[in-house]
């Protein structure tokens, strides 16, 4: 007969707890709540950020405003980078985006992946897709390790 401790699920790893805390912390941001974002850290160095179609954030031709493509791309790169840094918050140093095609009446999502990680800088690439799966933008960001403790940020600690 198995003992209760043998039947219990394994304790979450410190890495998975970091992913949970980081996601919760990012969802505390007003823009995340306003845009009704979903954030998933798939593994260290890889994150996915999505927003449903916000009809109030279109431009004159009824296309989703490019700022939304930038926002999900940068956030995906940021989350990918910060998933690898468990003590301090990272900050965006720069983010460049190439807009490939407009998006009309669809939400968007971005997949960010760290391409190089140093002691103080991370570089992450992020591809942005429409809900129908079309590549709509490609970006790259540089993120620096700040001196802001993650534990000092709203939502990071339980």
Short mmCIF file of C-alpha atoms in Angstrom, two decimals:
data_model
loop_
_atom_site.label_atom_id
_atom_site.label_comp_id
_atom_site.label_asym_id
_atom_site.label_seq_id
_atom_site.Cartn_x
_atom_site.Cartn_y
_atom_site.Cartn_z
CA UNK A 1 0.00 0.00 0.00
CA UNK A 2 1.33 3.45 -0.95
CA UNK A 3 1.88 6.00 1.76
CA UNK A 4 0.21 9.43 1.40
CA UNK A 5 3.53 11.06 0.52
CA UNK A 6 3.98 8.59 -2.36
CA UNK A 7 0.54 9.51 -3.74
CA UNK A 8 1.08 13.26 -3.52
CA UNK A 9 2.02 15.09 -6.71
CA UNK A 10 5.62 16.22 -6.85
CA UNK A 11 6.36 19.66 -5.44
CA UNK A 12 6.70 22.35 -8.10
CA UNK A 13 10.29 23.15 -9.02
CA UNK A 14 11.75 26.53 -8.12
CA UNK A 15 11.78 27.29 -11.86
CA UNK A 16 8.06 26.57 -12.29
CA UNK A 17 7.31 28.66 -9.17
CA UNK A 18 9.35 31.50 -10.71
CA UNK A 19 7.33 31.20 -13.95
CA UNK A 20 4.05 31.34 -11.98
CA UNK A 21 5.16 34.35 -9.93
CA UNK A 22 6.52 36.20 -12.96
CA UNK A 23 3.32 35.64 -14.92
CA UNK A 24 1.17 36.75 -11.98
CA UNK A 25 3.36 39.85 -11.53
CA UNK A 26 3.07 40.81 -15.20
CA UNK A 27 -0.69 40.33 -15.06
CA UNK A 28 -0.81 42.89 -12.21
CA UNK A 29 0.15 45.59 -14.75
CA UNK A 30 -2.79 47.75 -15.73
CA UNK A 31 -2.11 47.36 -19.46
CA UNK A 32 -2.17 43.57 -19.13
CA UNK A 33 -5.59 43.68 -17.47
CA UNK A 34 -6.88 46.32 -19.91
CA UNK A 35 -5.84 44.23 -22.92
CA UNK A 36 -7.10 40.99 -21.33
CA UNK A 37 -3.71 39.35 -21.99
CA UNK A 38 -2.79 35.75 -21.55
CA UNK A 39 0.82 34.95 -20.76
CA UNK A 40 2.45 31.54 -20.78
CA UNK A 41 6.08 30.76 -20.11
CA UNK A 42 6.62 27.55 -22.05
CA UNK A 43 10.12 26.92 -20.71
CA UNK A 44 13.11 28.99 -19.63
CA UNK A 45 13.76 31.45 -22.44
CA UNK A 46 10.45 30.95 -24.30
CA UNK A 47 7.18 32.81 -23.64
CA UNK A 48 3.84 33.35 -25.40
CA UNK A 49 1.68 36.46 -24.99
CA UNK A 50 -1.76 36.90 -26.56
CA UNK A 51 -4.49 39.54 -26.66
CA UNK A 52 -7.99 39.16 -28.06
CA UNK A 53 -9.10 41.65 -30.71
CA UNK A 54 -9.63 45.05 -29.03
CA UNK A 55 -12.03 46.87 -31.39
CA UNK A 56 -11.37 50.19 -29.62
CA UNK A 57 -7.65 50.01 -30.52
CA UNK A 58 -7.85 50.10 -34.30
CA UNK A 59 -6.67 52.79 -36.68
CA UNK A 60 -8.57 54.54 -39.52
CA UNK A 61 -8.75 51.53 -41.86
CA UNK A 62 -10.06 49.34 -39.03
CA UNK A 63 -6.72 47.53 -38.74
CA UNK A 64 -5.42 46.67 -35.29
CA UNK A 65 -3.07 49.50 -34.31
CA UNK A 66 0.60 48.56 -34.72
CA UNK A 67 1.23 49.54 -31.10
CA UNK A 68 -0.59 46.32 -30.12
CA UNK A 69 1.81 44.25 -32.25
CA UNK A 70 4.72 46.02 -30.57
CA UNK A 71 3.18 45.47 -27.13
CA UNK A 72 2.72 41.70 -27.44
CA UNK A 73 6.11 41.26 -29.17
CA UNK A 74 8.02 43.22 -26.54
CA UNK A 75 6.17 41.55 -23.67
CA UNK A 76 6.91 38.08 -25.10
CA UNK A 77 10.62 38.94 -25.37
CA UNK A 78 10.61 40.47 -21.89
CA UNK A 79 8.92 37.41 -20.35
CA UNK A 80 11.29 35.04 -22.16
CA UNK A 81 14.29 36.98 -20.83
CA UNK A 82 12.97 37.37 -17.28
CA UNK A 83 12.11 33.68 -17.16
CA UNK A 84 15.88 33.09 -17.13
CA UNK A 85 16.57 35.70 -14.41
CA UNK A 86 15.16 34.68 -11.02
CA UNK A 87 16.42 37.52 -8.79
CA UNK A 88 16.05 40.82 -10.62
CA UNK A 89 13.56 42.28 -13.07
CA UNK A 90 14.77 42.84 -16.59
CA UNK A 91 14.04 46.06 -18.45
CA UNK A 92 13.71 46.69 -22.17
CA UNK A 93 16.73 48.55 -23.55
CA UNK A 94 15.44 48.58 -27.12
CA UNK A 95 12.93 46.78 -29.26
CA UNK A 96 12.75 46.83 -33.04
CA UNK A 97 9.78 45.53 -34.99
CA UNK A 98 9.17 44.89 -38.65
CA UNK A 99 5.50 45.04 -39.58
CA UNK A 100 4.71 42.43 -42.23
CA UNK A 101 0.95 42.65 -42.77
CA UNK A 102 -2.02 44.41 -41.19
CA UNK A 103 -4.45 42.63 -38.90
CA UNK A 104 -8.18 43.21 -39.18
CA UNK A 105 -10.71 41.96 -36.61
CA UNK A 106 -8.43 39.32 -35.08
CA UNK A 107 -6.49 39.07 -31.88
CA UNK A 108 -2.74 38.55 -31.97
CA UNK A 109 -0.15 36.52 -30.14
CA UNK A 110 3.63 36.58 -29.97
CA UNK A 111 6.18 33.91 -29.20
CA UNK A 112 9.37 35.29 -27.69
CA UNK A 113 12.60 33.31 -27.48
CA UNK A 114 15.94 34.28 -25.99
CA UNK A 115 18.65 33.98 -28.63
CA UNK A 116 21.56 34.98 -26.40
CA UNK A 117 21.90 35.40 -22.66
CA UNK A 118 24.77 37.15 -20.95
CA UNK A 119 25.40 38.18 -17.38
CA UNK A 120 23.62 41.55 -17.77
CA UNK A 121 21.99 41.51 -21.23
CA UNK A 122 19.53 39.23 -22.98
CA UNK A 123 18.55 39.38 -26.64
CA UNK A 124 15.19 37.88 -27.59
CA UNK A 125 13.45 37.44 -30.92
CA UNK A 126 9.67 37.54 -31.06
CA UNK A 127 7.36 36.63 -33.91
CA UNK A 128 3.83 38.06 -33.85
CA UNK A 129 0.93 36.16 -35.43
CA UNK A 130 -2.75 36.84 -36.07
CA UNK A 131 -5.21 34.44 -34.44
CA UNK A 132 -5.53 32.73 -37.83
CA UNK A 133 -1.81 31.91 -37.71
CA UNK A 134 -0.41 34.43 -40.21
CA UNK A 135 2.94 35.99 -39.37
CA UNK A 136 2.19 39.72 -39.03
CA UNK A 137 5.38 41.12 -37.46
CA UNK A 138 8.87 40.12 -36.40
CA UNK A 139 10.81 41.83 -33.65
CA UNK A 140 13.95 41.70 -31.61
CA UNK A 141 14.66 43.21 -28.23
CA UNK A 142 17.54 43.77 -25.87
CA UNK A 143 16.78 43.45 -22.17
CA UNK A 144 19.05 44.44 -19.29
CA UNK A 145 19.13 43.01 -15.81
CA UNK A 146 18.08 45.83 -13.48
CA UNK A 147 18.71 46.18 -9.74
CA UNK A 148 14.98 45.93 -9.07
CA UNK A 149 14.35 42.81 -7.00
CA UNK A 150 11.51 40.69 -8.33
CA UNK A 151 10.37 40.23 -4.74
CA UNK A 152 9.79 44.01 -4.54
CA UNK A 153 7.31 43.99 -7.44
CA UNK A 154 3.55 43.84 -6.89
CA UNK A 155 2.24 40.36 -7.49
CA UNK A 156 5.54 38.47 -7.55
CA UNK A 157 5.31 37.17 -4.00
CA UNK A 158 2.34 35.15 -2.78
#
